[in-house]
Amino acid sequence: SNIAIAVLPFENLSQTKESAFFADGIQDGILTKLGRVADLRVISRTSVMAYRGTRNSRQIGRALNVSYVLTGSVRWEAGRIHLNTQLIDTRTDNQIWAAEYDQDLANVFLTQSEIAQKIADQLEAKVSAVEKAAIKEPPTSNLIAYDLYLRARDRLLTPLSSKAPAELLQAVDLLNQAVARDPSFFQAYCQLAYTHDLLYFLGYDHTPARLALAEEAIQAAFRLRPEAGEAHLAHAENLYRGYVDYEGALAELDTASQTLPNSPDVFALKGYIQRRQGRWEESTRNLEHAIDLDPRNFYTLQQIAISYGVLRRYAEEQS
């Protein structure tokens, strides 16, 4: 679809570090829920984080190739949350919708769902019954588990830095605490599988034991939501990274893409596997799709430049 939107980092108006995670959590929740809607093109979290504190919506619209941005601010005090949010048309700089919420912290997940649904309505996106249900589903009912999950997510933003092994192990620890507090926290298991697989794949802990931990988390995710795209994506990553099982991984990615229309990871992984199979044209199409959803992902940009070189598409390689 042509309805493209970026959900920018929300401004944290409280004084504490906790509330900074929390402001990111609210943005992340809205972004994830909107990402369920196939009729929208939603820019991924990695690419919007670079625009924290940026106010020029026209410039952002051009840089990320979106017609709309959602901005907001969060103030958190004494168990209450005050949330302001605006939907802006990047071509005219006009605010087309705004809302203010002042409520108990316990309602935060309902509010994320409500905002996501209102934005879809404002943009006149078609939302299927399955997508509507996914927008309504809270990630967890346990706010402490959610906070631990958000801290882990923060550790995973830069998986290739020199601090990576320590950060990845801290993420595992935080996610283990999250699922201990809420054993039905589906997203935390998917994130856990991803983190274990990364530790294995990047060679920080290339052991059968590490691979087994990833698979345990994947099984927990499938027990909770056998239909969910994230479980299939986690399984695909495990088959690819742990077993070099290209066909198995691609089958899982096909299933994942049906409910994760805006996941750059689905398309990028498809692209990398097809490239290893020598299917260059298909691979490049999938990598281009990943870049559409995650335009500031330097790793994918580097990888697609290599593909353009092999395909002798030199004009694109330069850009």
PDB file of C-alpha atoms in Angstrom:
ATOM      1  CA  SER A   1       0.000   0.000   0.000  1.00  0.00           C
ATOM      2  CA  ASN A   2       0.993   3.632  -0.355  1.00  0.00           C
ATOM      3  CA  ILE A   3      -0.080   4.699   3.117  1.00  0.00           C
ATOM      4  CA  ALA A   4       3.349   5.058   4.726  1.00  0.00           C
ATOM      5  CA  ILE A   5       3.859   6.133   8.321  1.00  0.00           C
ATOM      6  CA  ALA A   6       6.716   6.492  10.814  1.00  0.00           C
ATOM      7  CA  VAL A   7       6.029   6.357  14.555  1.00  0.00           C
ATOM      8  CA  LEU A   8       8.799   8.548  15.991  1.00  0.00           C
ATOM      9  CA  PRO A   9      10.326   8.100  19.477  1.00  0.00           C
ATOM     10  CA  PHE A  10       8.082   9.694  22.092  1.00  0.00           C
ATOM     11  CA  GLU A  11       9.541  12.475  24.170  1.00  0.00           C
ATOM     12  CA  ASN A  12      10.019  11.551  27.816  1.00  0.00           C
ATOM     13  CA  LEU A  13       8.879  14.462  30.005  1.00  0.00           C
ATOM     14  CA  SER A  14       9.601  12.713  33.326  1.00  0.00           C
ATOM     15  CA  GLN A  15      12.889  12.882  35.156  1.00  0.00           C
ATOM     16  CA  THR A  16      13.788   9.218  35.612  1.00  0.00           C
ATOM     17  CA  LYS A  17      15.610   6.658  33.465  1.00  0.00           C
ATOM     18  CA  GLU A  18      12.717   4.193  34.012  1.00  0.00           C
ATOM     19  CA  SER A  19      10.300   6.562  32.370  1.00  0.00           C
ATOM     20  CA  ALA A  20      12.605   6.869  29.338  1.00  0.00           C
ATOM     21  CA  PHE A  21      12.272   3.102  28.731  1.00  0.00           C
ATOM     22  CA  PHE A  22       8.588   3.499  29.273  1.00  0.00           C
ATOM     23  CA  ALA A  23       8.195   6.288  26.696  1.00  0.00           C
ATOM     24  CA  ASP A  24      10.021   4.068  24.183  1.00  0.00           C
ATOM     25  CA  GLY A  25       7.756   1.204  25.181  1.00  0.00           C
ATOM     26  CA  ILE A  26       4.628   3.157  24.347  1.00  0.00           C
ATOM     27  CA  GLN A  27       6.030   4.160  20.947  1.00  0.00           C
ATOM     28  CA  ASP A  28       7.192   0.577  20.309  1.00  0.00           C
ATOM     29  CA  GLY A  29       3.775  -0.820  21.224  1.00  0.00           C
ATOM     30  CA  ILE A  30       1.943   1.504  18.828  1.00  0.00           C
ATOM     31  CA  LEU A  31       4.490   0.831  16.077  1.00  0.00           C
ATOM     32  CA  THR A  32       4.203  -2.965  16.523  1.00  0.00           C
ATOM     33  CA  LYS A  33       0.397  -2.839  16.447  1.00  0.00           C
ATOM     34  CA  LEU A  34       0.271  -0.651  13.332  1.00  0.00           C
ATOM     35  CA  GLY A  35       2.797  -2.994  11.733  1.00  0.00           C
ATOM     36  CA  ARG A  36       0.128  -5.732  11.775  1.00  0.00           C
ATOM     37  CA  VAL A  37      -1.933  -3.861   9.198  1.00  0.00           C
ATOM     38  CA  ALA A  38      -1.037  -5.015   5.683  1.00  0.00           C
ATOM     39  CA  ASP A  39      -2.646  -1.908   4.165  1.00  0.00           C
ATOM     40  CA  LEU A  40      -0.011   0.300   5.852  1.00  0.00           C
ATOM     41  CA  ARG A  41       3.730   0.587   5.275  1.00  0.00           C
ATOM     42  CA  VAL A  42       5.214   1.125   8.745  1.00  0.00           C
ATOM     43  CA  ILE A  43       8.876   2.072   9.180  1.00  0.00           C
ATOM     44  CA  SER A  44      10.704  -0.233  11.572  1.00  0.00           C
ATOM     45  CA  ARG A  45      11.996   0.679  15.009  1.00  0.00           C
ATOM     46  CA  THR A  46      15.692   0.666  14.031  1.00  0.00           C
ATOM     47  CA  SER A  47      15.158   3.381  11.437  1.00  0.00           C
ATOM     48  CA  VAL A  48      12.970   5.715  13.505  1.00  0.00           C
ATOM     49  CA  MET A  49      15.202   5.719  16.616  1.00  0.00           C
ATOM     50  CA  ALA A  50      17.652   7.990  14.774  1.00  0.00           C
ATOM     51  CA  TYR A  51      15.023  10.752  14.821  1.00  0.00           C
ATOM     52  CA  ARG A  52      14.693  11.116  18.580  1.00  0.00           C
ATOM     53  CA  GLY A  53      14.080  14.789  19.331  1.00  0.00           C
ATOM     54  CA  THR A  54      13.849  15.810  15.644  1.00  0.00           C
ATOM     55  CA  ARG A  55      10.936  18.079  14.912  1.00  0.00           C
ATOM     56  CA  ASN A  56      11.150  18.689  11.168  1.00  0.00           C
ATOM     57  CA  SER A  57       8.431  16.402   9.861  1.00  0.00           C
ATOM     58  CA  ARG A  58       8.933  17.330   6.182  1.00  0.00           C
ATOM     59  CA  GLN A  59      12.594  16.376   6.347  1.00  0.00           C
ATOM     60  CA  ILE A  60      11.763  13.102   8.116  1.00  0.00           C
ATOM     61  CA  GLY A  61       9.036  12.416   5.569  1.00  0.00           C
ATOM     62  CA  ARG A  62      11.576  12.726   2.758  1.00  0.00           C
ATOM     63  CA  ALA A  63      14.328  10.766   4.528  1.00  0.00           C
ATOM     64  CA  LEU A  64      12.075   7.826   5.385  1.00  0.00           C
ATOM     65  CA  ASN A  65       9.780   8.153   2.364  1.00  0.00           C
ATOM     66  CA  VAL A  66       6.594   8.464   4.441  1.00  0.00           C
ATOM     67  CA  SER A  67       3.522  10.692   4.137  1.00  0.00           C
ATOM     68  CA  TYR A  68       2.703  10.653   7.843  1.00  0.00           C
ATOM     69  CA  VAL A  69       4.531  10.760  11.164  1.00  0.00           C
ATOM     70  CA  LEU A  70       3.166  10.145  14.630  1.00  0.00           C
ATOM     71  CA  THR A  71       4.872  12.102  17.391  1.00  0.00           C
ATOM     72  CA  GLY A  72       4.137  12.179  21.092  1.00  0.00           C
ATOM     73  CA  SER A  73       5.238  12.884  24.618  1.00  0.00           C
ATOM     74  CA  VAL A  74       4.842  10.910  27.826  1.00  0.00           C
ATOM     75  CA  ARG A  75       4.879  12.100  31.423  1.00  0.00           C
ATOM     76  CA  TRP A  76       4.758   9.467  34.105  1.00  0.00           C
ATOM     77  CA  GLU A  77       4.153  10.316  37.754  1.00  0.00           C
ATOM     78  CA  ALA A  78       2.812   8.517  40.795  1.00  0.00           C
ATOM     79  CA  GLY A  79       1.292   5.612  38.895  1.00  0.00           C
ATOM     80  CA  ARG A  80      -0.442   7.863  36.375  1.00  0.00           C
ATOM     81  CA  ILE A  81       0.492   8.514  32.817  1.00  0.00           C
ATOM     82  CA  HIS A  82      -0.087  11.607  30.744  1.00  0.00           C
ATOM     83  CA  LEU A  83       0.233  11.057  27.019  1.00  0.00           C
ATOM     84  CA  ASN A  84       0.020  13.529  24.150  1.00  0.00           C
ATOM     85  CA  THR A  85       0.110  12.375  20.561  1.00  0.00           C
ATOM     86  CA  GLN A  86      -0.182  14.024  17.115  1.00  0.00           C
ATOM     87  CA  LEU A  87      -0.492  12.607  13.611  1.00  0.00           C
ATOM     88  CA  ILE A  88       1.144  14.936  11.074  1.00  0.00           C
ATOM     89  CA  ASP A  89       0.986  14.974   7.278  1.00  0.00           C
ATOM     90  CA  THR A  90       4.643  15.368   6.239  1.00  0.00           C
ATOM     91  CA  ARG A  91       3.759  16.918   2.877  1.00  0.00           C
ATOM     92  CA  THR A  92       1.870  19.866   4.370  1.00  0.00           C
ATOM     93  CA  ASP A  93       3.126  19.838   7.984  1.00  0.00           C
ATOM     94  CA  ASN A  94      -0.523  19.865   9.069  1.00  0.00           C
ATOM     95  CA  GLN A  95      -1.680  18.065  12.176  1.00  0.00           C
ATOM     96  CA  ILE A  96      -4.538  15.785  11.099  1.00  0.00           C
ATOM     97  CA  TRP A  97      -5.300  14.177  14.439  1.00  0.00           C
ATOM     98  CA  ALA A  98      -4.278  14.648  18.060  1.00  0.00           C
ATOM     99  CA  ALA A  99      -5.239  13.080  21.349  1.00  0.00           C
ATOM    100  CA  GLU A 100      -4.448  13.439  25.001  1.00  0.00           C
ATOM    101  CA  TYR A 101      -4.718  10.680  27.585  1.00  0.00           C
ATOM    102  CA  ASP A 102      -4.475  11.101  31.329  1.00  0.00           C
ATOM    103  CA  GLN A 103      -4.954   7.853  33.144  1.00  0.00           C
ATOM    104  CA  ASP A 104      -3.839   5.070  35.409  1.00  0.00           C
ATOM    105  CA  LEU A 105      -0.619   3.263  34.441  1.00  0.00           C
ATOM    106  CA  ALA A 106      -2.507  -0.043  34.351  1.00  0.00           C
ATOM    107  CA  ASN A 107      -4.403   1.143  31.251  1.00  0.00           C
ATOM    108  CA  VAL A 108      -1.301   1.747  29.162  1.00  0.00           C
ATOM    109  CA  PHE A 109      -1.791  -1.287  26.882  1.00  0.00           C
ATOM    110  CA  LEU A 110      -5.414  -0.375  26.180  1.00  0.00           C
ATOM    111  CA  THR A 111      -4.245   3.105  25.239  1.00  0.00           C
ATOM    112  CA  GLN A 112      -1.618   1.764  22.794  1.00  0.00           C
ATOM    113  CA  SER A 113      -4.316  -0.327  21.110  1.00  0.00           C
ATOM    114  CA  GLU A 114      -6.738   2.585  20.988  1.00  0.00           C
ATOM    115  CA  ILE A 115      -4.155   4.941  19.451  1.00  0.00           C
ATOM    116  CA  ALA A 116      -3.120   2.355  16.837  1.00  0.00           C
ATOM    117  CA  GLN A 117      -6.757   1.735  15.862  1.00  0.00           C
ATOM    118  CA  LYS A 118      -7.528   5.495  15.694  1.00  0.00           C
ATOM    119  CA  ILE A 119      -4.531   6.089  13.410  1.00  0.00           C
ATOM    120  CA  ALA A 120      -5.557   3.252  11.092  1.00  0.00           C
ATOM    121  CA  ASP A 121      -9.035   4.849  10.961  1.00  0.00           C
ATOM    122  CA  GLN A 122      -7.606   8.320  10.285  1.00  0.00           C
ATOM    123  CA  LEU A 123      -5.492   6.983   7.423  1.00  0.00           C
ATOM    124  CA  GLU A 124      -8.515   5.045   6.106  1.00  0.00           C
ATOM    125  CA  ALA A 125      -6.529   1.818   6.080  1.00  0.00           C
ATOM    126  CA  LYS A 126      -8.418  -1.426   5.571  1.00  0.00           C
ATOM    127  CA  VAL A 127      -8.063  -3.462   8.779  1.00  0.00           C
ATOM    128  CA  SER A 128      -9.066  -7.138   8.688  1.00  0.00           C
ATOM    129  CA  ALA A 129     -10.713  -8.903  11.637  1.00  0.00           C
ATOM    130  CA  VAL A 130      -7.457 -10.767  12.353  1.00  0.00           C
ATOM    131  CA  GLU A 131      -5.488  -7.485  12.288  1.00  0.00           C
ATOM    132  CA  LYS A 132      -8.060  -5.829  14.573  1.00  0.00           C
ATOM    133  CA  ALA A 133      -7.674  -8.645  17.099  1.00  0.00           C
ATOM    134  CA  ALA A 134      -3.853  -8.364  16.938  1.00  0.00           C
ATOM    135  CA  ILE A 135      -4.069  -4.603  17.605  1.00  0.00           C
ATOM    136  CA  LYS A 136      -6.209  -5.274  20.709  1.00  0.00           C
ATOM    137  CA  GLU A 137      -3.946  -7.959  22.205  1.00  0.00           C
ATOM    138  CA  PRO A 138      -1.843  -6.664  25.142  1.00  0.00           C
ATOM    139  CA  PRO A 139       1.799  -7.855  25.213  1.00  0.00           C
ATOM    140  CA  THR A 140       1.537  -8.799  28.914  1.00  0.00           C
ATOM    141  CA  SER A 141      -0.515  -7.748  31.909  1.00  0.00           C
ATOM    142  CA  ASN A 142       2.587  -7.472  34.082  1.00  0.00           C
ATOM    143  CA  LEU A 143       4.194  -4.022  33.995  1.00  0.00           C
ATOM    144  CA  ILE A 144       7.416  -5.200  35.657  1.00  0.00           C
ATOM    145  CA  ALA A 145       7.822  -7.966  33.058  1.00  0.00           C
ATOM    146  CA  TYR A 146       7.176  -5.356  30.357  1.00  0.00           C
ATOM    147  CA  ASP A 147       9.860  -3.065  31.773  1.00  0.00           C
ATOM    148  CA  LEU A 148      12.387  -5.947  31.801  1.00  0.00           C
ATOM    149  CA  TYR A 149      11.463  -6.738  28.190  1.00  0.00           C
ATOM    150  CA  LEU A 150      11.985  -3.093  27.152  1.00  0.00           C
ATOM    151  CA  ARG A 151      15.408  -3.011  28.825  1.00  0.00           C
ATOM    152  CA  ALA A 152      16.375  -6.153  26.931  1.00  0.00           C
ATOM    153  CA  ARG A 153      15.162  -4.619  23.653  1.00  0.00           C
ATOM    154  CA  ASP A 154      17.376  -1.632  24.333  1.00  0.00           C
ATOM    155  CA  ARG A 155      20.427  -3.931  24.646  1.00  0.00           C
ATOM    156  CA  LEU A 156      19.621  -5.455  21.250  1.00  0.00           C
ATOM    157  CA  LEU A 157      19.620  -2.240  19.232  1.00  0.00           C
ATOM    158  CA  THR A 158      23.318  -2.575  18.282  1.00  0.00           C
ATOM    159  CA  PRO A 159      24.026  -6.300  17.928  1.00  0.00           C
ATOM    160  CA  LEU A 160      27.361  -5.864  16.126  1.00  0.00           C
ATOM    161  CA  SER A 161      29.292  -3.551  18.455  1.00  0.00           C
ATOM    162  CA  SER A 162      32.340  -4.623  20.485  1.00  0.00           C
ATOM    163  CA  LYS A 163      30.179  -4.720  23.628  1.00  0.00           C
ATOM    164  CA  ALA A 164      27.841  -7.155  21.884  1.00  0.00           C
ATOM    165  CA  PRO A 165      28.609 -10.381  23.806  1.00  0.00           C
ATOM    166  CA  ALA A 166      28.014  -8.713  27.187  1.00  0.00           C
ATOM    167  CA  GLU A 167      24.926  -6.846  25.953  1.00  0.00           C
ATOM    168  CA  LEU A 168      23.413 -10.006  24.467  1.00  0.00           C
ATOM    169  CA  LEU A 169      23.981 -11.958  27.689  1.00  0.00           C
ATOM    170  CA  GLN A 170      22.400  -9.112  29.705  1.00  0.00           C
ATOM    171  CA  ALA A 171      19.421  -9.196  27.328  1.00  0.00           C
ATOM    172  CA  VAL A 172      19.053 -12.947  27.929  1.00  0.00           C
ATOM    173  CA  ASP A 173      19.116 -12.365  31.684  1.00  0.00           C
ATOM    174  CA  LEU A 174      16.468  -9.598  31.502  1.00  0.00           C
ATOM    175  CA  LEU A 175      14.211 -11.681  29.237  1.00  0.00           C
ATOM    176  CA  ASN A 176      14.521 -14.707  31.523  1.00  0.00           C
ATOM    177  CA  GLN A 177      13.372 -12.475  34.394  1.00  0.00           C
ATOM    178  CA  ALA A 178      10.482 -11.200  32.250  1.00  0.00           C
ATOM    179  CA  VAL A 179       9.157 -14.684  31.431  1.00  0.00           C
ATOM    180  CA  ALA A 180       9.648 -15.775  35.046  1.00  0.00           C
ATOM    181  CA  ARG A 181       7.285 -12.949  36.058  1.00  0.00           C
ATOM    182  CA  ASP A 182       4.848 -13.666  33.226  1.00  0.00           C
ATOM    183  CA  PRO A 183       5.187 -17.189  31.792  1.00  0.00           C
ATOM    184  CA  SER A 184       2.675 -16.279  29.050  1.00  0.00           C
ATOM    185  CA  PHE A 185       4.716 -13.306  27.709  1.00  0.00           C
ATOM    186  CA  PHE A 186       4.843 -14.389  24.063  1.00  0.00           C
ATOM    187  CA  GLN A 187       7.009 -11.567  22.648  1.00  0.00           C
ATOM    188  CA  ALA A 188       9.619 -12.085  25.350  1.00  0.00           C
ATOM    189  CA  TYR A 189      10.078 -15.744  24.308  1.00  0.00           C
ATOM    190  CA  CYS A 190      10.498 -14.717  20.649  1.00  0.00           C
ATOM    191  CA  GLN A 191      13.063 -12.121  21.659  1.00  0.00           C
ATOM    192  CA  LEU A 192      14.820 -14.707  23.824  1.00  0.00           C
ATOM    193  CA  ALA A 193      15.058 -17.172  20.924  1.00  0.00           C
ATOM    194  CA  TYR A 194      16.455 -14.412  18.698  1.00  0.00           C
ATOM    195  CA  THR A 195      19.087 -13.464  21.292  1.00  0.00           C
ATOM    196  CA  HIS A 196      20.229 -17.053  21.916  1.00  0.00           C
ATOM    197  CA  ASP A 197      20.444 -17.671  18.149  1.00  0.00           C
ATOM    198  CA  LEU A 198      22.504 -14.503  17.709  1.00  0.00           C
ATOM    199  CA  LEU A 199      24.956 -15.559  20.441  1.00  0.00           C
ATOM    200  CA  TYR A 200      25.323 -18.882  18.614  1.00  0.00           C
ATOM    201  CA  PHE A 201      25.502 -17.492  15.072  1.00  0.00           C
ATOM    202  CA  LEU A 202      27.969 -14.681  15.802  1.00  0.00           C
ATOM    203  CA  GLY A 203      30.293 -17.200  17.440  1.00  0.00           C
ATOM    204  CA  TYR A 204      30.121 -15.765  20.988  1.00  0.00           C
ATOM    205  CA  ASP A 205      28.741 -19.082  22.237  1.00  0.00           C
ATOM    206  CA  HIS A 206      28.700 -21.536  19.361  1.00  0.00           C
ATOM    207  CA  THR A 207      27.583 -24.533  21.423  1.00  0.00           C
ATOM    208  CA  PRO A 208      24.751 -27.073  21.167  1.00  0.00           C
ATOM    209  CA  ALA A 209      23.617 -25.896  24.622  1.00  0.00           C
ATOM    210  CA  ARG A 210      23.059 -22.335  23.344  1.00  0.00           C
ATOM    211  CA  LEU A 211      21.106 -23.653  20.358  1.00  0.00           C
ATOM    212  CA  ALA A 212      18.970 -25.793  22.672  1.00  0.00           C
ATOM    213  CA  LEU A 213      18.082 -22.687  24.737  1.00  0.00           C
ATOM    214  CA  ALA A 214      16.888 -20.931  21.578  1.00  0.00           C
ATOM    215  CA  GLU A 215      14.723 -23.922  20.701  1.00  0.00           C
ATOM    216  CA  GLU A 216      13.242 -24.077  24.186  1.00  0.00           C
ATOM    217  CA  ALA A 217      12.129 -20.445  23.834  1.00  0.00           C
ATOM    218  CA  ILE A 218      10.679 -21.145  20.365  1.00  0.00           C
ATOM    219  CA  GLN A 219       8.668 -24.098  21.711  1.00  0.00           C
ATOM    220  CA  ALA A 220       7.305 -21.879  24.505  1.00  0.00           C
ATOM    221  CA  ALA A 221       6.270 -19.279  21.907  1.00  0.00           C
ATOM    222  CA  PHE A 222       4.514 -21.905  19.748  1.00  0.00           C
ATOM    223  CA  ARG A 223       2.677 -23.302  22.770  1.00  0.00           C
ATOM    224  CA  LEU A 224       1.292 -19.827  23.498  1.00  0.00           C
ATOM    225  CA  ARG A 225       0.435 -18.725  19.956  1.00  0.00           C
ATOM    226  CA  PRO A 226       0.910 -21.413  17.296  1.00  0.00           C
ATOM    227  CA  GLU A 227      -0.453 -19.114  14.578  1.00  0.00           C
ATOM    228  CA  ALA A 228       1.697 -16.060  15.311  1.00  0.00           C
ATOM    229  CA  GLY A 229       4.130 -14.754  12.708  1.00  0.00           C
ATOM    230  CA  GLU A 230       6.801 -13.958  15.302  1.00  0.00           C
ATOM    231  CA  ALA A 231       6.999 -17.617  16.361  1.00  0.00           C
ATOM    232  CA  HIS A 232       7.478 -18.663  12.722  1.00  0.00           C
ATOM    233  CA  LEU A 233      10.097 -15.941  12.202  1.00  0.00           C
ATOM    234  CA  ALA A 234      11.998 -17.105  15.309  1.00  0.00           C
ATOM    235  CA  HIS A 235      11.847 -20.688  14.021  1.00  0.00           C
ATOM    236  CA  ALA A 236      13.101 -19.567  10.578  1.00  0.00           C
ATOM    237  CA  GLU A 237      16.055 -17.744  12.140  1.00  0.00           C
ATOM    238  CA  ASN A 238      16.878 -20.831  14.180  1.00  0.00           C
ATOM    239  CA  LEU A 239      16.721 -23.178  11.154  1.00  0.00           C
ATOM    240  CA  TYR A 240      18.933 -20.820   9.160  1.00  0.00           C
ATOM    241  CA  ARG A 241      21.449 -19.852  11.840  1.00  0.00           C
ATOM    242  CA  GLY A 242      21.605 -23.153  13.664  1.00  0.00           C
ATOM    243  CA  TYR A 243      21.166 -25.730  10.920  1.00  0.00           C
ATOM    244  CA  VAL A 244      21.719 -24.014   7.543  1.00  0.00           C
ATOM    245  CA  ASP A 245      18.283 -25.414   6.614  1.00  0.00           C
ATOM    246  CA  TYR A 246      17.346 -23.041   3.770  1.00  0.00           C
ATOM    247  CA  GLU A 247      14.132 -24.743   2.605  1.00  0.00           C
ATOM    248  CA  GLY A 248      12.795 -25.146   6.137  1.00  0.00           C
ATOM    249  CA  ALA A 249      13.585 -21.515   6.953  1.00  0.00           C
ATOM    250  CA  LEU A 250      11.941 -20.209   3.750  1.00  0.00           C
ATOM    251  CA  ALA A 251       8.753 -22.201   4.467  1.00  0.00           C
ATOM    252  CA  GLU A 252       8.592 -20.664   7.958  1.00  0.00           C
ATOM    253  CA  LEU A 253       9.207 -17.176   6.515  1.00  0.00           C
ATOM    254  CA  ASP A 254       6.313 -17.589   4.076  1.00  0.00           C
ATOM    255  CA  THR A 255       4.018 -18.341   7.008  1.00  0.00           C
ATOM    256  CA  ALA A 256       5.485 -15.454   9.050  1.00  0.00           C
ATOM    257  CA  SER A 257       4.990 -12.904   6.254  1.00  0.00           C
ATOM    258  CA  GLN A 258       1.221 -13.532   6.270  1.00  0.00           C
ATOM    259  CA  THR A 259       0.807 -11.898   9.685  1.00  0.00           C
ATOM    260  CA  LEU A 260       3.945  -9.705   9.737  1.00  0.00           C
ATOM    261  CA  PRO A 261       3.517  -7.610   6.573  1.00  0.00           C
ATOM    262  CA  ASN A 262       5.808  -4.866   7.917  1.00  0.00           C
ATOM    263  CA  SER A 263       8.685  -6.919   9.309  1.00  0.00           C
ATOM    264  CA  PRO A 264      11.968  -6.046   7.572  1.00  0.00           C
ATOM    265  CA  ASP A 265      13.524  -9.108   9.253  1.00  0.00           C
ATOM    266  CA  VAL A 266      11.217 -11.456   7.348  1.00  0.00           C
ATOM    267  CA  PHE A 267      12.161  -9.972   3.973  1.00  0.00           C
ATOM    268  CA  ALA A 268      15.865  -9.541   4.740  1.00  0.00           C
ATOM    269  CA  LEU A 269      16.273 -13.144   5.906  1.00  0.00           C
ATOM    270  CA  LYS A 270      14.394 -14.360   2.820  1.00  0.00           C
ATOM    271  CA  GLY A 271      16.768 -12.276   0.710  1.00  0.00           C
ATOM    272  CA  TYR A 272      19.924 -13.629   2.370  1.00  0.00           C
ATOM    273  CA  ILE A 273      18.799 -17.242   2.000  1.00  0.00           C
ATOM    274  CA  GLN A 274      17.780 -16.825  -1.656  1.00  0.00           C
ATOM    275  CA  ARG A 275      21.126 -15.190  -2.352  1.00  0.00           C
ATOM    276  CA  ARG A 276      22.961 -18.185  -0.910  1.00  0.00           C
ATOM    277  CA  GLN A 277      20.822 -20.336  -3.196  1.00  0.00           C
ATOM    278  CA  GLY A 278      21.949 -18.237  -6.165  1.00  0.00           C
ATOM    279  CA  ARG A 279      18.461 -16.760  -6.675  1.00  0.00           C
ATOM    280  CA  TRP A 280      19.818 -13.226  -7.074  1.00  0.00           C
ATOM    281  CA  GLU A 281      16.828 -11.441  -8.622  1.00  0.00           C
ATOM    282  CA  GLU A 282      14.330 -12.713  -6.023  1.00  0.00           C
ATOM    283  CA  SER A 283      16.854 -12.094  -3.276  1.00  0.00           C
ATOM    284  CA  THR A 284      17.376  -8.490  -4.331  1.00  0.00           C
ATOM    285  CA  ARG A 285      13.617  -7.847  -4.495  1.00  0.00           C
ATOM    286  CA  ASN A 286      13.256  -9.061  -0.900  1.00  0.00           C
ATOM    287  CA  LEU A 287      16.243  -7.009   0.304  1.00  0.00           C
ATOM    288  CA  GLU A 288      14.740  -3.928  -1.403  1.00  0.00           C
ATOM    289  CA  HIS A 289      11.473  -4.583   0.413  1.00  0.00           C
ATOM    290  CA  ALA A 290      13.390  -4.818   3.729  1.00  0.00           C
ATOM    291  CA  ILE A 291      15.064  -1.450   2.980  1.00  0.00           C
ATOM    292  CA  ASP A 292      11.644   0.107   2.246  1.00  0.00           C
ATOM    293  CA  LEU A 293      10.592  -0.825   5.777  1.00  0.00           C
ATOM    294  CA  ASP A 294      13.948  -0.111   7.433  1.00  0.00           C
ATOM    295  CA  PRO A 295      15.711   2.552   5.315  1.00  0.00           C
ATOM    296  CA  ARG A 296      18.424   3.341   7.878  1.00  0.00           C
ATOM    297  CA  ASN A 297      19.593  -0.222   8.465  1.00  0.00           C
ATOM    298  CA  PHE A 298      23.264   0.018   7.483  1.00  0.00           C
ATOM    299  CA  TYR A 299      23.831  -3.728   7.459  1.00  0.00           C
ATOM    300  CA  THR A 300      21.042  -4.347   4.923  1.00  0.00           C
ATOM    301  CA  LEU A 301      22.202  -1.356   2.851  1.00  0.00           C
ATOM    302  CA  GLN A 302      25.741  -2.787   2.715  1.00  0.00           C
ATOM    303  CA  GLN A 303      24.406  -6.195   1.770  1.00  0.00           C
ATOM    304  CA  ILE A 304      22.196  -4.886  -1.018  1.00  0.00           C
ATOM    305  CA  ALA A 305      25.139  -2.925  -2.441  1.00  0.00           C
ATOM    306  CA  ILE A 306      27.007  -6.247  -2.760  1.00  0.00           C
ATOM    307  CA  SER A 307      24.018  -7.743  -4.597  1.00  0.00           C
ATOM    308  CA  TYR A 308      23.787  -4.793  -6.990  1.00  0.00           C
ATOM    309  CA  GLY A 309      27.479  -5.251  -7.762  1.00  0.00           C
ATOM    310  CA  VAL A 310      27.016  -8.921  -8.602  1.00  0.00           C
ATOM    311  CA  LEU A 311      23.954  -8.102 -10.733  1.00  0.00           C
ATOM    312  CA  ARG A 312      25.989  -5.349 -12.449  1.00  0.00           C
ATOM    313  CA  ARG A 313      23.388  -2.774 -11.368  1.00  0.00           C
ATOM    314  CA  TYR A 314      26.096  -0.196 -10.733  1.00  0.00           C
ATOM    315  CA  ALA A 315      23.871   2.889 -10.701  1.00  0.00           C
ATOM    316  CA  GLU A 316      21.983   1.533  -7.666  1.00  0.00           C
ATOM    317  CA  GLU A 317      25.182   0.396  -5.976  1.00  0.00           C
ATOM    318  CA  GLN A 318      26.445   4.009  -5.946  1.00  0.00           C
ATOM    319  CA  SER A 319      23.243   5.475  -4.484  1.00  0.00           C
TER     320      SER A 319
END
